[in-house]
Short mmCIF file of C-alpha atoms and ligand atoms in Angstrom, two decimals:
data_model
loop_
_atom_site.label_atom_id
_atom_site.label_comp_id
_atom_site.label_asym_id
_atom_site.label_seq_id
_atom_site.Cartn_x
_atom_site.Cartn_y
_atom_site.Cartn_z
CA MET A 179 3.85 14.59 -1.77
CA GLN A 180 5.84 17.25 -0.02
CA ARG A 181 6.85 18.88 -3.26
CA ARG A 182 3.27 18.99 -4.51
CA THR A 183 2.03 20.52 -1.35
CA LEU A 184 4.74 23.14 -1.47
CA LEU A 185 4.11 23.88 -5.12
CA GLY A 186 0.41 24.16 -4.42
CA ALA A 187 1.08 26.70 -1.71
CA ALA A 188 3.51 28.66 -3.89
CA LEU A 189 0.97 28.77 -6.68
CA ALA A 190 -1.81 29.95 -4.43
CA THR A 191 0.36 32.77 -3.10
CA ALA A 192 1.59 33.73 -6.55
CA ALA A 193 -1.89 33.66 -8.04
CA SER A 194 -3.26 35.95 -5.37
CA ALA A 195 -0.37 38.34 -5.95
CA GLY A 196 -1.45 38.53 -9.59
CA THR A 197 2.03 39.39 -10.85
CA ALA A 198 4.36 38.18 -13.57
CA PHE A 199 5.76 35.88 -10.94
CA ALA A 200 2.39 34.16 -10.85
CA GLN A 201 2.80 33.22 -14.48
CA ASP A 202 6.33 31.96 -13.95
CA ALA A 203 5.32 29.90 -10.97
CA ALA A 204 2.43 28.42 -12.88
CA ARG A 205 4.65 27.54 -15.82
CA PHE A 206 7.16 25.93 -13.50
CA ALA A 207 4.53 23.60 -12.08
CA HIS A 208 3.29 22.38 -15.42
CA GLY A 209 4.04 19.03 -16.91
CA THR A 210 4.19 15.56 -15.45
CA PRO A 211 6.06 14.11 -13.72
CA LEU A 212 5.63 16.80 -11.11
CA GLY A 213 8.23 15.11 -8.94
CA THR A 214 8.71 12.08 -6.77
CA VAL A 215 6.30 11.07 -4.00
CA PRO A 216 6.16 10.83 -1.09
CA PHE A 217 9.90 11.46 -0.66
CA SER A 218 12.51 13.50 -2.50
CA PRO A 219 14.38 11.98 -5.47
CA ASP A 220 17.52 11.16 -3.46
CA VAL A 221 15.54 8.67 -1.32
CA PHE A 222 14.64 6.69 -4.41
CA ARG A 223 18.13 6.94 -5.85
CA GLU A 224 19.50 5.45 -2.64
CA ARG A 225 16.99 2.58 -2.91
CA ARG A 226 18.05 1.91 -6.50
CA GLN A 227 21.65 1.86 -5.37
CA ARG A 228 20.79 -0.75 -2.76
CA VAL A 229 19.05 -2.84 -5.40
CA MET A 230 22.00 -2.54 -7.77
CA ALA A 231 24.44 -3.45 -5.01
CA ALA A 232 22.46 -6.67 -4.52
CA MET A 233 22.21 -7.36 -8.27
CA LYS A 234 25.93 -6.78 -8.92
CA THR A 235 25.61 -7.83 -12.55
CA GLY A 236 23.07 -8.03 -15.34
CA ILE A 237 20.11 -5.82 -16.21
CA ALA A 238 16.74 -5.26 -14.59
CA VAL A 239 13.85 -3.72 -16.47
CA LEU A 240 10.76 -2.69 -14.55
CA HIS A 241 7.54 -1.41 -16.13
CA GLY A 242 5.26 1.07 -14.41
CA ALA A 243 1.47 0.99 -14.77
CA ASP A 244 -0.01 1.72 -18.20
CA ASN A 245 -3.13 3.24 -16.73
CA ILE A 246 -2.82 6.07 -14.28
CA GLU A 247 -5.81 8.30 -13.99
CA HIS A 248 -4.86 11.86 -13.24
CA GLY A 249 -6.61 14.00 -10.72
CA GLN A 250 -6.30 11.61 -7.81
CA SER A 251 -3.65 13.83 -6.21
CA GLU A 252 -1.48 11.95 -3.72
CA GLU A 253 -3.39 8.77 -4.20
CA GLU A 254 -2.05 8.41 -7.71
CA ALA A 255 0.62 6.52 -5.80
CA SER A 256 -1.75 3.63 -5.33
CA GLN A 257 -2.31 3.29 -9.07
CA GLN A 258 1.38 2.85 -9.81
CA VAL A 259 3.00 -0.60 -9.81
CA ALA A 260 4.17 -0.90 -6.21
CA ASN A 261 7.73 -2.01 -7.04
CA PHE A 262 8.03 0.82 -9.54
CA ALA A 263 6.75 3.42 -7.07
CA TRP A 264 9.14 2.13 -4.40
CA LEU A 265 12.12 2.48 -6.73
CA THR A 266 11.29 5.74 -8.49
CA GLY A 267 8.63 7.73 -6.64
CA ILE A 268 7.22 8.52 -10.10
CA VAL A 269 3.50 7.91 -9.86
CA ASP A 270 1.91 10.37 -12.31
CA GLU A 271 3.25 9.17 -15.65
CA PRO A 272 1.58 6.11 -17.20
CA GLY A 273 3.75 3.77 -19.26
CA ALA A 274 7.08 4.58 -17.56
CA VAL A 275 9.94 2.07 -17.55
CA LEU A 276 13.03 1.75 -15.35
CA VAL A 277 16.28 0.11 -16.48
CA LEU A 278 19.11 -0.78 -14.09
CA ALA A 279 22.53 -2.07 -15.11
CA PRO A 280 24.90 -1.99 -12.10
CA ALA A 281 28.01 -3.24 -13.90
CA GLU A 282 27.99 -0.43 -16.47
CA ARG A 283 30.84 2.00 -16.11
CA THR A 284 29.16 5.38 -15.79
CA VAL A 285 25.43 5.54 -16.43
CA LYS A 286 23.78 2.66 -14.57
CA GLU A 287 20.13 3.71 -14.48
CA TRP A 288 17.62 5.04 -16.97
CA LEU A 289 14.05 6.26 -16.72
CA LEU A 290 12.02 5.95 -19.90
CA LEU A 291 8.81 7.90 -20.35
CA PRO A 292 6.38 7.72 -23.27
CA SER A 293 6.85 10.21 -26.07
CA ARG A 294 4.92 13.42 -25.80
CA ASN A 295 1.73 13.86 -27.76
CA PRO A 296 0.60 17.47 -28.17
CA GLU A 297 -2.89 16.39 -29.17
CA THR A 298 -3.63 14.25 -26.10
CA GLU A 299 -1.91 16.81 -23.88
CA ARG A 300 -4.57 19.34 -24.85
CA TRP A 301 -7.21 16.99 -23.45
CA ASP A 302 -5.54 15.17 -20.60
CA ILE A 303 -2.53 16.77 -18.94
CA GLU A 304 0.61 18.53 -20.05
CA ARG A 305 3.85 16.57 -19.86
CA LEU A 306 7.34 17.81 -19.21
CA ALA A 307 10.02 17.99 -21.93
CA LEU A 308 13.33 16.17 -21.47
CA GLY A 309 16.07 18.33 -20.01
CA GLU A 310 17.49 19.63 -16.78
CA GLU A 311 14.14 20.26 -15.14
CA MET A 312 13.21 16.64 -15.82
CA GLU A 313 16.46 15.50 -14.19
CA ARG A 314 15.83 17.71 -11.20
CA ARG A 315 12.31 16.45 -10.65
CA THR A 316 13.04 12.75 -11.18
CA GLY A 317 16.60 12.39 -9.88
CA PHE A 318 17.57 10.51 -13.06
CA GLN A 319 20.60 11.59 -15.05
CA LYS A 320 19.29 9.79 -18.09
CA VAL A 321 15.67 10.13 -19.05
CA LEU A 322 14.74 8.74 -22.46
CA ARG A 323 11.52 8.08 -24.34
CA THR A 324 10.11 4.54 -24.34
CA PRO A 325 10.65 3.91 -28.07
CA SER A 326 14.35 3.69 -27.11
CA LEU A 327 13.74 0.76 -24.71
CA GLY A 328 14.40 -2.11 -27.14
CA GLY A 329 17.61 -0.59 -28.45
CA LEU A 330 18.87 0.29 -24.98
CA VAL A 331 18.26 -3.18 -23.54
CA THR A 332 19.68 -4.98 -26.58
CA GLY A 333 22.84 -2.91 -26.33
CA LEU A 334 23.20 -3.48 -22.59
CA ALA A 335 22.47 -7.23 -22.91
CA GLN A 336 25.56 -7.72 -25.00
CA ARG A 337 27.68 -6.86 -21.96
CA ASN A 338 25.23 -7.78 -19.18
CA LYS A 339 23.76 -11.16 -20.01
CA GLU A 340 21.55 -11.83 -17.00
CA LEU A 341 18.15 -10.33 -17.69
CA ARG A 342 16.76 -10.14 -14.17
CA PHE A 343 13.04 -10.53 -13.61
CA LEU A 344 12.13 -8.59 -10.46
CA GLY A 345 8.55 -9.87 -10.40
CA PRO A 346 5.97 -10.07 -9.24
CA ILE A 347 4.96 -13.50 -10.53
CA VAL A 348 1.44 -13.43 -11.96
CA GLY A 349 -1.12 -16.21 -12.34
CA PRO A 350 -1.55 -18.24 -15.54
CA ASN A 351 -4.64 -16.31 -16.61
CA ALA A 352 -3.01 -12.88 -16.25
CA PRO A 353 -1.26 -11.33 -19.27
CA VAL A 354 2.44 -12.20 -19.60
CA PRO A 355 4.38 -9.34 -17.94
CA PRO A 356 5.75 -7.06 -20.69
CA VAL A 357 9.26 -7.36 -19.28
CA LEU A 358 9.26 -11.14 -19.79
CA GLU A 359 8.13 -10.63 -23.39
CA LEU A 360 10.95 -8.14 -23.87
CA TYR A 361 13.52 -10.46 -22.28
CA GLY A 362 12.32 -13.34 -24.48
CA LYS A 363 12.86 -11.27 -27.61
CA VAL A 364 16.26 -10.02 -26.46
CA ALA A 365 17.37 -13.57 -25.57
CA GLN A 366 16.50 -14.66 -29.12
CA ARG A 367 18.69 -11.95 -30.55
CA VAL A 368 21.65 -11.66 -28.18
CA PRO A 369 23.58 -14.93 -27.83
CA GLY A 370 24.06 -15.87 -24.18
CA ALA A 371 21.47 -13.44 -22.80
CA ARG A 372 18.99 -15.21 -20.54
CA THR A 373 16.18 -14.46 -18.13
CA VAL A 374 17.14 -14.88 -14.48
CA ASP A 375 14.76 -15.10 -11.51
CA ASP A 376 15.31 -12.22 -9.09
CA THR A 377 11.76 -12.03 -7.76
CA ALA A 378 12.85 -12.31 -4.13
CA LEU A 379 15.02 -9.19 -4.21
CA LEU A 380 12.52 -6.31 -3.94
CA PRO A 381 10.24 -8.05 -1.41
CA SER A 382 13.30 -8.69 0.78
CA LEU A 383 14.02 -4.94 0.82
CA ARG A 384 10.45 -3.62 0.90
CA ILE A 385 9.52 -5.78 3.90
CA VAL A 386 11.76 -3.67 6.17
CA LYS A 387 10.11 -0.27 6.55
CA GLU A 388 12.35 2.78 6.69
CA PRO A 389 11.77 5.24 9.56
CA ARG A 390 10.37 7.78 7.11
CA GLU A 391 7.89 5.16 5.86
CA LEU A 392 6.85 4.36 9.41
CA ALA A 393 6.28 8.06 10.03
CA ILE A 394 3.82 8.22 7.14
CA MET A 395 2.20 4.95 8.19
CA ARG A 396 1.58 6.43 11.63
CA LYS A 397 -0.22 9.34 9.97
CA ALA A 398 -2.42 6.84 8.15
CA VAL A 399 -3.12 5.17 11.51
CA GLU A 400 -4.02 8.53 13.02
CA ALA A 401 -6.60 9.27 10.32
CA THR A 402 -7.90 5.70 10.55
CA ARG A 403 -8.29 6.02 14.30
CA ALA A 404 -10.42 9.14 13.89
CA GLY A 405 -12.74 7.32 11.50
CA HIS A 406 -13.23 4.28 13.72
CA LEU A 407 -13.90 6.47 16.75
CA ALA A 408 -16.41 8.54 14.78
CA ALA A 409 -18.24 5.39 13.69
CA MET A 410 -18.39 3.95 17.21
CA ARG A 411 -19.75 7.22 18.53
CA ALA A 412 -22.25 7.81 15.75
CA VAL A 413 -23.78 4.38 15.31
CA ARG A 414 -27.49 4.06 16.13
CA PRO A 415 -29.91 1.24 15.37
CA GLY A 416 -31.97 2.17 12.31
CA MET A 417 -29.08 3.76 10.40
CA THR A 418 -27.93 2.06 7.23
CA GLU A 419 -24.42 0.67 6.90
CA GLY A 420 -23.86 3.21 4.12
CA GLU A 421 -24.73 6.13 6.37
CA LEU A 422 -22.29 4.93 8.99
CA LYS A 423 -19.63 4.43 6.34
CA ALA A 424 -20.07 8.03 5.10
CA ILE A 425 -19.58 9.38 8.63
CA MET A 426 -16.45 7.29 9.09
CA GLU A 427 -14.88 8.18 5.75
CA ALA A 428 -15.52 11.90 6.31
CA ALA A 429 -13.68 11.56 9.64
CA PHE A 430 -10.74 9.88 7.87
CA ARG A 431 -10.41 12.89 5.58
CA ALA A 432 -10.88 15.44 8.34
CA ALA A 433 -8.00 13.80 10.23
CA GLY A 434 -5.58 13.93 7.30
CA GLY A 435 -6.54 10.78 5.38
CA LYS A 436 -5.94 11.27 1.65
CA GLY A 437 -7.63 8.17 0.34
CA LEU A 438 -8.95 4.77 1.37
CA SER A 439 -6.56 1.89 1.84
CA TYR A 440 -9.24 -0.41 0.34
CA HIS A 441 -13.02 -0.44 -0.02
CA SER A 442 -14.39 0.12 3.46
CA ILE A 443 -16.33 -2.83 4.85
CA VAL A 444 -19.16 -1.71 7.12
CA ALA A 445 -21.24 -4.80 7.83
CA SER A 446 -24.01 -5.31 10.35
CA GLY A 447 -25.35 -8.56 11.75
CA ARG A 448 -25.26 -11.46 9.32
CA ASN A 449 -23.45 -9.39 6.66
CA ALA A 450 -20.34 -9.41 8.83
CA ALA A 451 -19.93 -13.13 8.17
CA SER A 452 -19.24 -12.41 4.48
CA LEU A 453 -15.56 -11.53 4.59
CA HIS A 454 -15.44 -9.10 1.67
CA TYR A 455 -18.96 -7.68 2.08
CA ARG A 456 -19.38 -4.67 -0.21
CA GLY A 457 -23.02 -3.81 0.45
CA GLY A 458 -24.19 -0.82 2.39
CA ASN A 459 -27.96 -0.96 2.32
CA GLY A 460 -28.30 -3.09 5.42
CA VAL A 461 -30.25 -1.40 8.19
CA ILE A 462 -28.48 -1.69 11.54
CA GLY A 463 -30.58 -3.61 14.05
CA LYS A 464 -30.53 -2.88 17.77
CA ASP A 465 -28.99 -6.24 18.69
CA ASP A 466 -26.50 -6.32 15.82
CA LEU A 467 -22.78 -6.43 16.02
CA ILE A 468 -21.19 -4.08 13.47
CA LEU A 469 -17.93 -5.09 11.85
CA ILE A 470 -15.90 -2.29 10.30
CA ASP A 471 -12.78 -3.16 8.33
CA ALA A 472 -11.61 0.17 6.93
CA ALA A 473 -8.60 2.46 6.88
CA ALA A 474 -7.39 5.74 5.48
CA SER A 475 -4.25 6.01 3.37
CA VAL A 476 -1.66 8.77 3.46
CA GLY A 477 1.08 9.39 0.90
CA GLY A 478 0.24 6.14 -0.83
CA TYR A 479 0.73 4.09 2.35
CA ALA A 480 -2.04 1.81 3.55
CA CYS A 481 -3.29 1.02 7.00
CA ASP A 482 -5.58 -1.89 7.90
CA VAL A 483 -7.80 -2.00 10.98
CA THR A 484 -10.97 -3.89 11.92
CA ARG A 485 -13.22 -3.27 14.86
CA THR A 486 -16.43 -5.03 15.91
CA PHE A 487 -18.87 -3.35 18.27
CA PRO A 488 -22.51 -3.61 19.36
CA ALA A 489 -25.02 -1.22 17.78
CA SER A 490 -26.57 -0.68 21.20
CA GLY A 491 -23.28 0.23 22.83
CA ARG A 492 -23.37 -2.86 25.09
CA PHE A 493 -22.30 -6.39 24.17
CA THR A 494 -24.78 -9.13 25.12
CA PRO A 495 -23.16 -11.84 27.26
CA ALA A 496 -23.00 -14.18 24.25
CA GLN A 497 -21.45 -11.48 22.03
CA ARG A 498 -18.98 -10.62 24.74
CA LYS A 499 -17.94 -14.27 25.07
CA THR A 500 -17.17 -14.55 21.37
CA TYR A 501 -15.44 -11.18 21.33
CA ASP A 502 -13.16 -12.21 24.16
CA ILE A 503 -12.17 -15.42 22.35
CA VAL A 504 -11.16 -13.41 19.29
CA LEU A 505 -9.25 -10.94 21.43
CA ALA A 506 -7.47 -13.79 23.22
CA ALA A 507 -6.54 -15.28 19.84
CA GLN A 508 -5.07 -11.95 18.75
CA GLU A 509 -3.11 -11.66 21.97
CA ALA A 510 -1.80 -15.22 21.64
CA ALA A 511 -0.51 -14.38 18.16
CA VAL A 512 1.05 -11.11 19.32
CA ALA A 513 2.75 -12.90 22.20
CA VAL A 514 4.93 -14.86 19.77
CA LEU A 515 5.59 -11.92 17.42
CA LYS A 516 9.19 -10.77 17.26
CA ALA A 517 12.03 -10.62 14.80
CA GLY A 518 12.92 -14.10 13.59
CA VAL A 519 9.50 -15.70 14.08
CA ILE A 520 7.97 -17.69 11.22
CA PHE A 521 4.52 -16.43 10.41
CA GLU A 522 3.04 -19.93 10.30
CA ASP A 523 3.73 -20.15 14.02
CA VAL A 524 1.97 -16.84 14.64
CA ASP A 525 -1.06 -18.08 12.72
CA ALA A 526 -1.03 -21.33 14.66
CA ALA A 527 -0.98 -19.52 18.01
CA ALA A 528 -4.19 -17.63 17.18
CA ARG A 529 -5.87 -20.64 15.59
CA GLU A 530 -5.22 -22.79 18.63
CA VAL A 531 -7.16 -20.40 20.90
CA ILE A 532 -10.12 -20.38 18.52
CA ARG A 533 -10.00 -24.15 18.06
CA LYS A 534 -9.98 -24.79 21.80
CA ALA A 535 -13.03 -22.52 22.13
CA GLY A 536 -14.91 -24.79 19.72
CA HIS A 537 -14.82 -22.46 16.71
CA ALA A 538 -12.21 -24.16 14.49
CA ASP A 539 -14.45 -24.00 11.40
CA ASP A 540 -15.53 -20.43 12.02
CA PHE A 541 -12.10 -18.85 11.42
CA TYR A 542 -11.57 -19.42 7.72
CA HIS A 543 -8.87 -16.96 6.65
CA GLY A 544 -5.21 -16.35 7.44
CA VAL A 545 -4.36 -14.46 10.60
CA GLY A 546 -2.60 -11.59 8.87
CA HIS A 547 -0.42 -10.13 6.17
CA LEU A 548 2.25 -7.49 5.62
CA VAL A 549 1.18 -3.86 5.13
CA GLY A 550 2.94 -1.03 3.31
CA THR A 551 2.23 0.82 0.09
CA GLU A 552 0.02 -2.17 -0.65
CA VAL A 553 -2.57 -3.36 1.85
CA HIS A 554 -1.23 -6.86 1.26
CA ASP A 555 2.38 -5.80 0.95
CA ALA A 556 5.40 -7.54 -0.54
CA GLY A 557 7.62 -9.83 1.52
CA ASP A 558 8.24 -13.54 1.98
CA MET A 559 6.28 -14.62 5.04
CA SER A 560 7.62 -18.17 4.90
CA LYS A 561 10.98 -16.80 6.05
CA PRO A 562 11.74 -15.46 9.54
CA LEU A 563 10.18 -12.00 9.87
CA PRO A 564 12.72 -9.16 10.12
CA ALA A 565 12.59 -6.24 12.55
CA GLY A 566 10.96 -3.35 10.73
CA ALA A 567 8.26 -5.44 9.07
CA VAL A 568 4.69 -4.20 9.54
CA LEU A 569 1.86 -6.69 9.56
CA THR A 570 -1.70 -7.23 10.70
CA ILE A 571 -2.99 -9.72 13.22
CA GLU A 572 -6.67 -10.24 12.51
CA PRO A 573 -8.36 -13.34 13.86
CA GLY A 574 -12.12 -13.68 13.55
CA ILE A 575 -15.10 -15.89 14.24
CA TYR A 576 -17.96 -15.83 11.74
CA VAL A 577 -21.26 -17.70 12.13
CA GLN A 578 -23.70 -16.82 9.38
CA ALA A 579 -26.44 -19.03 10.84
CA GLN A 580 -26.32 -16.99 14.03
CA ASN A 581 -26.14 -13.66 12.21
CA TYR A 582 -22.73 -12.44 13.32
CA GLY A 583 -19.12 -12.02 12.48
CA VAL A 584 -16.41 -10.78 14.85
CA ARG A 585 -12.93 -9.71 13.77
CA ILE A 586 -10.31 -7.64 15.56
CA GLU A 587 -7.50 -6.40 13.35
CA ASP A 588 -4.51 -4.36 14.43
CA GLN A 589 -1.29 -3.36 12.76
CA TYR A 590 2.04 -4.26 14.37
CA LEU A 591 5.65 -3.27 13.84
CA ILE A 592 8.08 -6.14 14.42
CA THR A 593 10.96 -5.26 16.74
CA PRO A 594 14.01 -7.29 17.81
CA THR A 595 12.30 -8.24 21.07
CA GLY A 596 8.58 -8.23 20.25
CA ALA A 597 6.07 -6.09 18.43
CA GLU A 598 4.66 -2.60 18.77
CA ARG A 599 0.96 -2.11 18.12
CA MET A 600 0.86 0.79 15.67
CA SER A 601 -2.93 1.05 15.63
CA VAL A 602 -3.11 2.62 19.06
CA GLY A 603 -5.93 4.64 20.53
CA ILE A 604 -8.75 2.67 18.93
CA PRO A 605 -10.77 0.91 21.66
CA ARG A 606 -9.94 -2.76 21.44
CA THR A 607 -11.04 -4.65 24.52
CA ALA A 608 -14.80 -5.04 25.09
CA ALA A 609 -14.58 -2.72 28.10
CA GLU A 610 -12.77 -0.04 26.08
CA VAL A 611 -15.34 -0.28 23.30
CA GLU A 612 -18.26 0.03 25.71
CA ALA A 613 -16.65 2.93 27.56
CA LEU A 614 -16.17 4.93 24.36
CA MET A 615 -19.66 4.15 23.14
CA ALA A 616 -21.17 5.22 26.45
CA GLU A 617 -19.82 8.76 25.92
CA GLY A 618 -22.62 11.01 24.78
CA ARG A 619 -25.21 8.27 24.63
N1 LIG B 235 -8.93 -5.21 4.69
C1 LIG B 235 -8.31 -6.28 4.03
C2 LIG B 235 -7.74 -7.24 4.95
O1 LIG B 235 -8.02 -7.21 6.13
O2 LIG B 235 -6.91 -8.02 4.59
MN1 MN B 236 -5.98 -7.21 6.81
MN1 MN B 237 -8.67 -5.39 7.11
#
C-alpha cells in the first residue's frame, strides 16, 4: 500500500514535470506485481521464516487466487487468498503459488507466477519480467513461472517427504483444493511422500495481530466510526435505507476508508430481524429502529461494527428496554474477555443475560468471531484466546413479529488482563446514541 501510494505520488510529480524522467518513472511503475501490500517485503519474509521454523521439515505449497480483478487498488488485497496474502503481500497477480521447504540447504522459498502473455497484457495489464526488479519488489530470491511447479515439488519431495497442507479445509461441495490434487499426484510418483495435515499452523499465527496490523485496523475503525456517526446524524423518517447507506459509505471514504469490509447492512424496522438483509428499498418509518452493520476496510484489513438507533432520535420505552438487555449481554461477555478465556464461555455469558430477560429464542447466532484481513478471520476459537487476538462481541435480539431487530457489535483486542474496545467513539449506550442524534435536530 505504502509503495503504491509513493509511486503514485512520484508519477504525478514526474508527469507534471513533463521530462524524460517522467518516462523513466512511468516505465519503472509498470508491470505487476507492483510490490507487496500493505507492508514491505521484509515483513512477509519474516512471517515465512516463522512458518518455516514451525514446519522444520517437509514442503508446503500454497496457491493464491486464480481470479483477481485489477483496478480495485488497495482492495485487491481482499480478493487474494487470505493465507497467501498474509505470507507474501502479493495481491495483484492471479494464479501465484508459494513453495516453502525449510530443510533445504540454501534456497528455501519460491514464488511462482504465471507465464507472461503479450496478447492478454495488451488488454488487461502489463506484467513484470523475471529479474532483479522482480526480486526487489517481491522479496523473493527465486521467482519462477508456474509451469515449473510440478517439477520443483517433485524434486523437493524426494528429500522432503511431508507434503504439508496448510488449509483451509473446504466443504464437500467445494472443488478439491489444487494443492491437494498436486500432493496426490506427487505421492503417487515419489515413494514415501505423503500429505500431512498442517491446517492449524497459519491460523495459530494469524490470530495474534502484529502492532503494525493493529495500527491499520485502527484506521479502519476510524473510517468506520465516521460512517456510523454520519448515518446517525443524517437519518430522517421517510428516507430509504439505500439513501442512508449512500451517506454512510461516502463518509467511510471521506475518512480514509478504501473499501467495504462486507456488504453494508442498513435495515429498518422488520428488515432488521433478517440477519443478512441485503435490501435497501425500505422506507424508514418514524417509529422504526434502524440496524446498521457496516464497516470500512483499509489496507485489506476489515472492521466490523453494528449499531441500532431510533429513526426519531429517541428510543421508545419498549425499544430502550430491549436495547439495554442487548447492551448488558455485550458487557457480560466483555467482562470475561481476557487472554486464556475459551470463547464458548464468552458466548455463554452473553446468552445467559438474554435468556434471563426472556429472549432465549430471539438471539439465534453466535456472539462473535475473529477479525483481521478477513471479516471472519482465521484462528481456532475452541482453544484459549491469546493476547493480540481481535474479535467482535455482537449479541442481538430479533423479533420479526414485532418489527424489530437490535444488535450491538464492537471490536475488541484481547490483552493479558482483559480487552480493549477498538471501536471507540461510536455512541453505544442508549444515552450516548440519543445525545448524538439530538445534535442538529
Ligand atoms: N458483518 C458480519 C458479521 O457481523 O459477522
Ligand atoms: Mn460480526
Ligand atoms: Mn457485523
